Coordinates of C-alpha atoms in Angstrom, one line a residue:
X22 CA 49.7 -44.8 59.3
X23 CA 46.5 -43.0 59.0
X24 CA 43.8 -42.8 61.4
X25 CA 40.7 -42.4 59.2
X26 CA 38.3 -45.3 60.1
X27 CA 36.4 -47.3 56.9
X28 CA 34.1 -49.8 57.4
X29 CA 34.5 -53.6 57.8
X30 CA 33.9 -53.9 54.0
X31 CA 35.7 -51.3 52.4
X32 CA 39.4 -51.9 51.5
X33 CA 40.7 -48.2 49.8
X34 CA 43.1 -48.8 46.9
X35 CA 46.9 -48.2 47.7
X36 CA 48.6 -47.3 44.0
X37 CA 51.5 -49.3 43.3
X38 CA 55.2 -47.8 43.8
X39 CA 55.8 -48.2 40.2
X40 CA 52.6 -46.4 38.6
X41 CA 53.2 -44.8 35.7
X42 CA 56.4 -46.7 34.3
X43 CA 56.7 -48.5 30.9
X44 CA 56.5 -52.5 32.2
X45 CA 58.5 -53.1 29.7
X46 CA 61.6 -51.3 30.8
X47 CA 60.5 -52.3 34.4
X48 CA 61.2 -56.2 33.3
X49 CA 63.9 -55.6 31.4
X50 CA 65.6 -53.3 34.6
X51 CA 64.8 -55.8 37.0
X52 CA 66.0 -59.2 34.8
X53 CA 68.7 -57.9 32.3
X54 CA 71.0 -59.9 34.0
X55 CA 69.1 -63.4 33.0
X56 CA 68.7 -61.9 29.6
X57 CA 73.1 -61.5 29.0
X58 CA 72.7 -65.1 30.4
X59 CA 70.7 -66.3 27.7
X60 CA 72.5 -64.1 25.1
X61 CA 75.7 -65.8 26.3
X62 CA 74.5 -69.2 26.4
X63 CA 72.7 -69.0 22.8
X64 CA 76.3 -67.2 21.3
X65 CA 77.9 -70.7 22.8
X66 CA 75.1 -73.2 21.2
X67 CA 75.8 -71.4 17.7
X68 CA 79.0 -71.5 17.6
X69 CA 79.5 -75.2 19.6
X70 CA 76.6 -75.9 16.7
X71 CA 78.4 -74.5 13.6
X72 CA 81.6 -76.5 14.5
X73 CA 80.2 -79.7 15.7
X74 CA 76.6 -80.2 14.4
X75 CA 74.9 -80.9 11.2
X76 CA 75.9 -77.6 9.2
X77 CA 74.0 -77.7 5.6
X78 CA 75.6 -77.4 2.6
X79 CA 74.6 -75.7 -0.5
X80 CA 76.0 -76.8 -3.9
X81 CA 74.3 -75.0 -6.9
X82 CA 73.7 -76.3 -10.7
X83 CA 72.9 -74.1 -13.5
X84 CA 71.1 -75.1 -16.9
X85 CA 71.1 -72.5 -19.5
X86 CA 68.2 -72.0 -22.3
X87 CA 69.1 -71.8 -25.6
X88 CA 68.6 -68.9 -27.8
X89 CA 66.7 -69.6 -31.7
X90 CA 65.8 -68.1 -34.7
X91 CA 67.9 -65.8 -37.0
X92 CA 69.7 -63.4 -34.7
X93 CA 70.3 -64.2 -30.6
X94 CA 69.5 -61.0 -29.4
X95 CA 65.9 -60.8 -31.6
X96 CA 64.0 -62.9 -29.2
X97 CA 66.0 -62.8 -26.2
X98 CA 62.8 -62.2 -24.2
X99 CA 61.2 -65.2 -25.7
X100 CA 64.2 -67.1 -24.3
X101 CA 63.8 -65.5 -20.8
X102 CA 60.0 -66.6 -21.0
X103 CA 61.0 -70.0 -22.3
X104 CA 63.6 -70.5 -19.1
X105 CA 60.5 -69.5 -16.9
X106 CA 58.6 -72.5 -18.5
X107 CA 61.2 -74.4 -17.9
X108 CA 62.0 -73.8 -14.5
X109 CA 58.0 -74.5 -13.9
X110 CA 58.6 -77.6 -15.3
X111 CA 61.8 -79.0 -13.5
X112 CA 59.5 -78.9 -10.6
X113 CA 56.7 -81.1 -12.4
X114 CA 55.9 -84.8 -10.9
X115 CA 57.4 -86.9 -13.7
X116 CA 60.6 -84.4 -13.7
X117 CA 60.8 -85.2 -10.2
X118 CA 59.8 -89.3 -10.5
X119 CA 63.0 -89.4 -13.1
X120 CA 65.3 -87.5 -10.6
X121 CA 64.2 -90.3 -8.0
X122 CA 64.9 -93.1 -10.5
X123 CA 68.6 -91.8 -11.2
X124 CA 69.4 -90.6 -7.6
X125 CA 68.6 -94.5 -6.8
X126 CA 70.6 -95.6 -9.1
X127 CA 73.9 -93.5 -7.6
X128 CA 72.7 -94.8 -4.1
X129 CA 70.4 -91.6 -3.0
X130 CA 67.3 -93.1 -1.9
X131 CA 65.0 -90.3 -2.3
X132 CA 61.2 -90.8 -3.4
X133 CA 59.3 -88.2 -5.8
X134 CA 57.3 -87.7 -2.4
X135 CA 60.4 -86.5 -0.9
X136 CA 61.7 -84.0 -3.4
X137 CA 58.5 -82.6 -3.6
X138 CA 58.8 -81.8 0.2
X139 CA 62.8 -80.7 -0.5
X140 CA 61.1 -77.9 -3.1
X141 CA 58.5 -77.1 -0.4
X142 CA 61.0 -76.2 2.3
X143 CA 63.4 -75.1 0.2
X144 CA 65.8 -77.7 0.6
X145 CA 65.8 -77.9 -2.9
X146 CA 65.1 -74.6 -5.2
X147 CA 64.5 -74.2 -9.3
X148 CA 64.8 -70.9 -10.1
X149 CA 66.0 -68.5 -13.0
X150 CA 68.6 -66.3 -12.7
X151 CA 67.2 -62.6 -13.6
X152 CA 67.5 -60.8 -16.6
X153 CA 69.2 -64.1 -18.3
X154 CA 68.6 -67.2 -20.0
X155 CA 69.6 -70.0 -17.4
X156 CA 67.8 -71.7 -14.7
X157 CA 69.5 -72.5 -11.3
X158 CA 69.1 -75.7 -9.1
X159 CA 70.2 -74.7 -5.6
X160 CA 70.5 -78.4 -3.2
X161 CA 71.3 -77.9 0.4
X162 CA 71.7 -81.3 2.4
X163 CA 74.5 -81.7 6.1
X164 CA 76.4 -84.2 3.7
X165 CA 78.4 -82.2 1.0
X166 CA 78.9 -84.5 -1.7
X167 CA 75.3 -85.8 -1.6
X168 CA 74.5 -82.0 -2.1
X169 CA 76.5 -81.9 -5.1
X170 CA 75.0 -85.1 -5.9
X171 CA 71.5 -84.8 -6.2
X172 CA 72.1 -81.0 -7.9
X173 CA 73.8 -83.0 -11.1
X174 CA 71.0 -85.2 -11.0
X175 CA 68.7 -82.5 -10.7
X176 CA 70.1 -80.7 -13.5
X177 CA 71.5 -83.3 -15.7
X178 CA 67.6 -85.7 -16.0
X179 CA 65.7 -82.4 -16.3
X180 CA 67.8 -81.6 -19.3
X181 CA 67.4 -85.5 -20.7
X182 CA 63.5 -85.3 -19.8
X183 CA 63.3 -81.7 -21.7
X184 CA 65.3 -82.5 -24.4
X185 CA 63.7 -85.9 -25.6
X186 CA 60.3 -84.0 -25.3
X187 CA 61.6 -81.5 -27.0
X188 CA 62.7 -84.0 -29.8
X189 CA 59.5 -85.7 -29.8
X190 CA 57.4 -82.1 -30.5
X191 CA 60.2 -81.2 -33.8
X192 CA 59.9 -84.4 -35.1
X193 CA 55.9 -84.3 -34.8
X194 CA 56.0 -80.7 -35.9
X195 CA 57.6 -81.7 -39.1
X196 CA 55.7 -84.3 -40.0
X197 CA 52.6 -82.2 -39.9
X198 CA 54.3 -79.9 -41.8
X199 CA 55.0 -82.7 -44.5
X200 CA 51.5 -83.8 -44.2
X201 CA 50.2 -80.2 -44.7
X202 CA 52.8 -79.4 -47.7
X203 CA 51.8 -83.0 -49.4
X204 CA 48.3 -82.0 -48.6
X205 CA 48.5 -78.3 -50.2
X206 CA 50.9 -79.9 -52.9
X207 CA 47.8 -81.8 -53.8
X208 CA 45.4 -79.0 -54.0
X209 CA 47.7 -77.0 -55.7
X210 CA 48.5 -79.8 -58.5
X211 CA 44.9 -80.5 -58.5
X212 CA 44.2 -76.6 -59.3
X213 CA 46.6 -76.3 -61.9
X214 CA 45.4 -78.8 -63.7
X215 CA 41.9 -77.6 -63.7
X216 CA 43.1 -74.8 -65.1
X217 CA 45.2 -76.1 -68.0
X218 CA 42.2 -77.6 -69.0
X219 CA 40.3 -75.0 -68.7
X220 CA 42.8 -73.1 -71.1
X221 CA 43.1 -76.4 -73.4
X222 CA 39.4 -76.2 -73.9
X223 CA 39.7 -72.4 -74.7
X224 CA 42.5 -73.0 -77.2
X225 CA 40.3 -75.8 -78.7
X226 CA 37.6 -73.9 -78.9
X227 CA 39.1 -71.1 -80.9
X228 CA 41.0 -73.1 -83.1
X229 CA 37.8 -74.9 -84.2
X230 CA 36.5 -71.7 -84.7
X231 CA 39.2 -71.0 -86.8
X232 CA 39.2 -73.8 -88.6
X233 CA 35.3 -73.6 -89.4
X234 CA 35.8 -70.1 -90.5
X235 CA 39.0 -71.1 -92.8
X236 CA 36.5 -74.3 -94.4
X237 CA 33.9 -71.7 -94.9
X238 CA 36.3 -69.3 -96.7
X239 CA 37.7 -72.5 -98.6
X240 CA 34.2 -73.5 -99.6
X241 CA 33.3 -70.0 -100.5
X242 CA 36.4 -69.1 -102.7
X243 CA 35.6 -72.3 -104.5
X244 CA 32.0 -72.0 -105.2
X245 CA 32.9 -68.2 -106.3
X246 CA 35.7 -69.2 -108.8
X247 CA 33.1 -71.9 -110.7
X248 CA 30.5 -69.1 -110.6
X249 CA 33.0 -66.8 -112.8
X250 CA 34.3 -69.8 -114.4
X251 CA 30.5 -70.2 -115.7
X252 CA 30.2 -66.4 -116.4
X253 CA 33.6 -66.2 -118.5
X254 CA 34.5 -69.7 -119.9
X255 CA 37.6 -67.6 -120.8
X256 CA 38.7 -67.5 -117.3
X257 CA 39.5 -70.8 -117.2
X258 CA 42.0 -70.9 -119.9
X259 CA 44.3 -68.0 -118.2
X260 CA 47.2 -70.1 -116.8
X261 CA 48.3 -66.8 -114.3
X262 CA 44.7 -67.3 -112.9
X263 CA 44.2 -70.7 -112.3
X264 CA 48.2 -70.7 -110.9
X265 CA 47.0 -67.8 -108.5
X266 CA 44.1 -69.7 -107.7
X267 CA 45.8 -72.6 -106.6
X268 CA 48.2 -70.8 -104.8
X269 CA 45.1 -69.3 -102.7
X270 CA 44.0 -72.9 -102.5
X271 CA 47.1 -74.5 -101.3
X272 CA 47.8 -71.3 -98.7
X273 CA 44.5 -72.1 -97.4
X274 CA 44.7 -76.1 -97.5
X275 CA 47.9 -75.3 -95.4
X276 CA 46.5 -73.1 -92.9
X277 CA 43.6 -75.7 -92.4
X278 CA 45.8 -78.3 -91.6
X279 CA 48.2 -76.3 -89.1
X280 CA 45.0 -75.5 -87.1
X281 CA 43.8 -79.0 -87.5
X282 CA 47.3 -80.3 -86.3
X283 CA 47.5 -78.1 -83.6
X284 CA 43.7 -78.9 -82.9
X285 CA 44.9 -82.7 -82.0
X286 CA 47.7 -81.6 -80.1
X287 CA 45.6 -79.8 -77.8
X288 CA 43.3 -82.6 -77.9
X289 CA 46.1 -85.2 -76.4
X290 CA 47.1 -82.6 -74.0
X291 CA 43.7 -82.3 -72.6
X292 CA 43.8 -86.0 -72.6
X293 CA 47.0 -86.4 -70.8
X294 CA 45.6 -83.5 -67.8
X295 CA 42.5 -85.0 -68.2
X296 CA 44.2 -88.3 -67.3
X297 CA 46.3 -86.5 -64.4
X298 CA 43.4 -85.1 -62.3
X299 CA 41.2 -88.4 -61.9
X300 CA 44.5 -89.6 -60.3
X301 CA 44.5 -87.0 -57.8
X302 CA 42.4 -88.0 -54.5
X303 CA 40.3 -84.7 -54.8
X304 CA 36.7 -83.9 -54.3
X305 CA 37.1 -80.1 -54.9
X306 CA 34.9 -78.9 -57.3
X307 CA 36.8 -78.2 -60.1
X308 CA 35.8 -74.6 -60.6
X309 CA 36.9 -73.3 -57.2
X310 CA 39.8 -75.4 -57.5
X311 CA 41.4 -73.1 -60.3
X312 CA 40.0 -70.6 -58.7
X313 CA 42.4 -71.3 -55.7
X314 CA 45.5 -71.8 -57.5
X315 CA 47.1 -68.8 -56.3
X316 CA 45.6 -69.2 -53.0
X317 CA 47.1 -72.7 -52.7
X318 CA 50.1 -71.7 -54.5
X319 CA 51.1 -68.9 -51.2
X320 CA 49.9 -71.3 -48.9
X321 CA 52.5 -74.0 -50.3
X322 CA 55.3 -71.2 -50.2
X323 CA 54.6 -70.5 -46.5
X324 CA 54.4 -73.9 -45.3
X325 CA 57.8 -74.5 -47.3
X326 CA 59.7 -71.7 -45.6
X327 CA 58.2 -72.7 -42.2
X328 CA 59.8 -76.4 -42.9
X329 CA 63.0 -74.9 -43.7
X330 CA 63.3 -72.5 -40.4
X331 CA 62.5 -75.7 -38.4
X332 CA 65.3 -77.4 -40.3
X333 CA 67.7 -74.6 -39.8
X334 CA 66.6 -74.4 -36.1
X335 CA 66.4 -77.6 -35.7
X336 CA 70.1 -78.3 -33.5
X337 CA 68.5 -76.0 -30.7
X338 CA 65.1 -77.0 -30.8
X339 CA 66.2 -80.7 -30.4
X340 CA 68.4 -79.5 -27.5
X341 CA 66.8 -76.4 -25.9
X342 CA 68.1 -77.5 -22.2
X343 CA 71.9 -77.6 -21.9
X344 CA 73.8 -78.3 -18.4
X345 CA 76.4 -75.6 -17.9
X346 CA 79.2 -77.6 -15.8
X347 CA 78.9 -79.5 -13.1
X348 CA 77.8 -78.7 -9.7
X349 CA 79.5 -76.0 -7.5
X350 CA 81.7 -77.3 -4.9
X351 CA 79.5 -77.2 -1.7
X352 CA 79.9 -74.4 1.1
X353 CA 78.0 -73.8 4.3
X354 CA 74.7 -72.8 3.4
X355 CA 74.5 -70.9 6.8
X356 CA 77.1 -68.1 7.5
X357 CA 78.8 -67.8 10.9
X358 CA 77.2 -64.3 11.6
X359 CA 74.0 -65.0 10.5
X360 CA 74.5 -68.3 13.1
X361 CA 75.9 -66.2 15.5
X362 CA 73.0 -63.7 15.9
X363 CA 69.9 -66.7 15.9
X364 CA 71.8 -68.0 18.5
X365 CA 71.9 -64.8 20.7
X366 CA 68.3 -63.8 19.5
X367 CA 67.1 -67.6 20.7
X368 CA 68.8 -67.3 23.8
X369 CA 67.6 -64.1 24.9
X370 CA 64.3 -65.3 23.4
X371 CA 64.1 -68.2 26.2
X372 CA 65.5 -66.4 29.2
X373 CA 62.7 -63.9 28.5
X374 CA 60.1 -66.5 28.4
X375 CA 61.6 -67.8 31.5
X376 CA 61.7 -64.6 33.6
X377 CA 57.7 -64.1 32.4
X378 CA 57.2 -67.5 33.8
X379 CA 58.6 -66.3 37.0
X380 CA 56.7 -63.2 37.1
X381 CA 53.5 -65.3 36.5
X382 CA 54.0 -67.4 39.3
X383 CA 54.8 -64.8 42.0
X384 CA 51.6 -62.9 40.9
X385 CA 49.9 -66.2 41.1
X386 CA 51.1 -66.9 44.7
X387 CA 50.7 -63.0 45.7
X388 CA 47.2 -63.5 45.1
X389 CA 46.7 -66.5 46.4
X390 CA 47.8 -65.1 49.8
X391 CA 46.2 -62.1 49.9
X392 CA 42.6 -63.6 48.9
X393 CA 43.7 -66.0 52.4
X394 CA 44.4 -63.1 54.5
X395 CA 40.8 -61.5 53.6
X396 CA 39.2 -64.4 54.4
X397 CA 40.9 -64.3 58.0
X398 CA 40.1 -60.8 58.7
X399 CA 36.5 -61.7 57.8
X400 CA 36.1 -64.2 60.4
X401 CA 37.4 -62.5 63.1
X402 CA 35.4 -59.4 62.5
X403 CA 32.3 -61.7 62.8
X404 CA 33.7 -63.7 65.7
X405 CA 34.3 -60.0 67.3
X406 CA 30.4 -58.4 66.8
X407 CA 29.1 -61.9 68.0
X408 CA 31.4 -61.3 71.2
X409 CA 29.7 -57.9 71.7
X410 CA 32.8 -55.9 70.2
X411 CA 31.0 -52.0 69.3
X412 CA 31.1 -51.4 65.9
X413 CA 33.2 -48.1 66.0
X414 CA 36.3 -50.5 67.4
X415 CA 35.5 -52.9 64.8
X416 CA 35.5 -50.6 61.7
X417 CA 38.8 -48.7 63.3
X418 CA 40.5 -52.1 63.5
X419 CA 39.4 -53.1 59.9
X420 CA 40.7 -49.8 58.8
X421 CA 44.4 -50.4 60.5
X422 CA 44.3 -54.0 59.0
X423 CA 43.6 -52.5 55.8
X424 CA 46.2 -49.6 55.9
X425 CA 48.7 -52.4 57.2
X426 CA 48.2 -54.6 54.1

């Protein structure tokens, strides 16, 4: 003990024995053996836990996209984007309000409310599988079979729910297809029309022409022949001549008539188109409509082909969800190791929380004391000067009752 003197109200710091070490190690040295305790213990509650308590099971459905179009590997990403989509959608409200409909109906009473939570926590999962066209529906529920259960349902109504939609969208699709090919059909009639009359009234127009200029060669001839008739009377009398003449004549007469004949046949065709295009429900104007025949004409062709690829796709568009088998037979969602080491973890976990809780407490009640001792040693150092004690035994006292503490 030393034999320095302090005054009454200066206490000099003592370091602690264990300055300088990692607390830490320090509270795991001095309680390691509540810590195997607690590993113990929580080892027992696993395994007591795993072969006597509510162990979930995990039974897991898979739903496979299927592939369209002309070859399966052309748009395979397409069908790994569709099973995306899909998967987004299994998880939808009215998905989920059907699943509750036909889980009742097998005696699972489980509201939309409820699966929404079950997709929340993970109890129930919609996923795709990577680099593949399916989607997997993972269940996990303590009762087996109502695992498997509500993974069929799962998996067998979002097919149904998909599929009908699906069937809904390719019959709609191909009706506005229709509509648009009856529509273009139309305009392209319509346009074709207008232009065989345009060409009808070109054809009539030139073989007028021609048969005004035959007429006036007719007329000519004829007035020509009486003029040389008049100049040589003689001419009229030569049988070669007037047989050549009416040769000419008759060639001539002939030629008039073929136009004129095929004058009135382009005349009733025009009528018949004529009579064709005020059927047609069109307020095109007739000039642009020609114009667009070939326009239309493509556009028909592409709308065509469109209708046929949706008729050739049409067995996997109307079905683009299949279930692949059944549910897988339920196993332990939870394996024994990964049981075995939460339950060791947990129970260290606690005993550690409990040893702190010790600690805390001792430091409490250490403090506690010494703050009562102080307050002792306070009063009789007053009691002491008021007694007529010298100050040098005083401070020499308070120092000995400080090195003692």
């Amino acid at each position: 003990m030393s034999s320095s003197t302090y005054p009454y109200d200066y206490m000099p710091l003592i370091p602690p024995t264990d300055q300088g070490r990692d607390p830490y190690v320090e509270f795991i040295t001095r309680w390691w053996w509540l810590l195997l305790v607690g590993a113990i213990l929580g080892g027992l509650a696993a395994m007591a836990y795993l072969r006597y308590g509510p162990v979930p099971y995990q039974s897991t459905a898979y739903i496979q996209v299927q592939q369209t179009g002309v070859t399966l590997t052309s748009n395979a990403g397409q069908t790994q984007q569709a099973a995306e989509n899909f998967a987004a959608e299994l998880s939808s409200p009215y998905v989920l309000e059907q699943v509750s409909k036909d889980l009742g109906a097998k005696g699972i009473a489980m509201s939309q409310a409820r699966l929404q939570v079950a997709l929340q926590n993970g109890s129930v999962d919609v996923s795709t599988v990577r680099n593949s066209n399916f989607v997997r529906v993972v269940v996990k529920d303590p009762d087996p079979n109502r695992a498997r259960t509500i993974a069929n349902s799962f998996s067998a109504v979002a097919v149904r729910v998909v599929n009908e939609r699906a069937r809904e969208n390719l019959d709609s699709r191909m009706q506005e297809l229709q509509d648009q090919i009856n529509f273009t059909r139309d305009k392209l009639l319509n346009a074709q029309l207008q232009r065989k009359q345009e060409d009808l009234q070109q054809q009539i127009a030139d073989a007028q022409s021609r048969l005004l200029q035959l007429q006036m060669s007719y007329q000519e001839e004829l007035q020509r022949q009486r003029e040389a008739d008049r100049g040589n009377p003689a001419a009229g009398a030569d049988t070669t001549l007037q047989q050549l003449r009416q040769q000419w004549q008759q060639t001539l007469i002939q030629q008039i008539t073929g136009i004129q004949k095929n004058i009135d046949d382009l005349n009733a065709q025009l009528r018949d188109v004529q009579s064709q295009i005020q059927k047609l429900p069109s307020n095109t104007d007739p000039t642009v409509s020609a114009a667009l025949a070939d326009a239309y004409s493509q556009q028909l062709q592409d709308l065509t082909n469109q209708y046929a690829q949706l008729q050739l796709d049409a067995h996997n568009a109307v079905s683009p969800l299949v279930q692949y088998g059944d549910a897988s037979t339920p196993i332990v969602a939870t394996g024994k190791k990964k049981m075995l080491l939460l339950g060791l973890a947990g129970g260290v976990l606690l005993m550690a929380g409990l040893a702190f809780l010790i600690d805390s407490i001792r430091r409490r009640r250490k403090r506690q004391h010494g703050d009562e001792d102080d307050v002792d040693v306070d009063k009789l150092i007053q009691a002491l000067e008021r007694a007529g004690v010298p100050r040098e035994a005083l401070n020499g006292s308070a120092a000995v009752k400080a090195e003692e503490r």
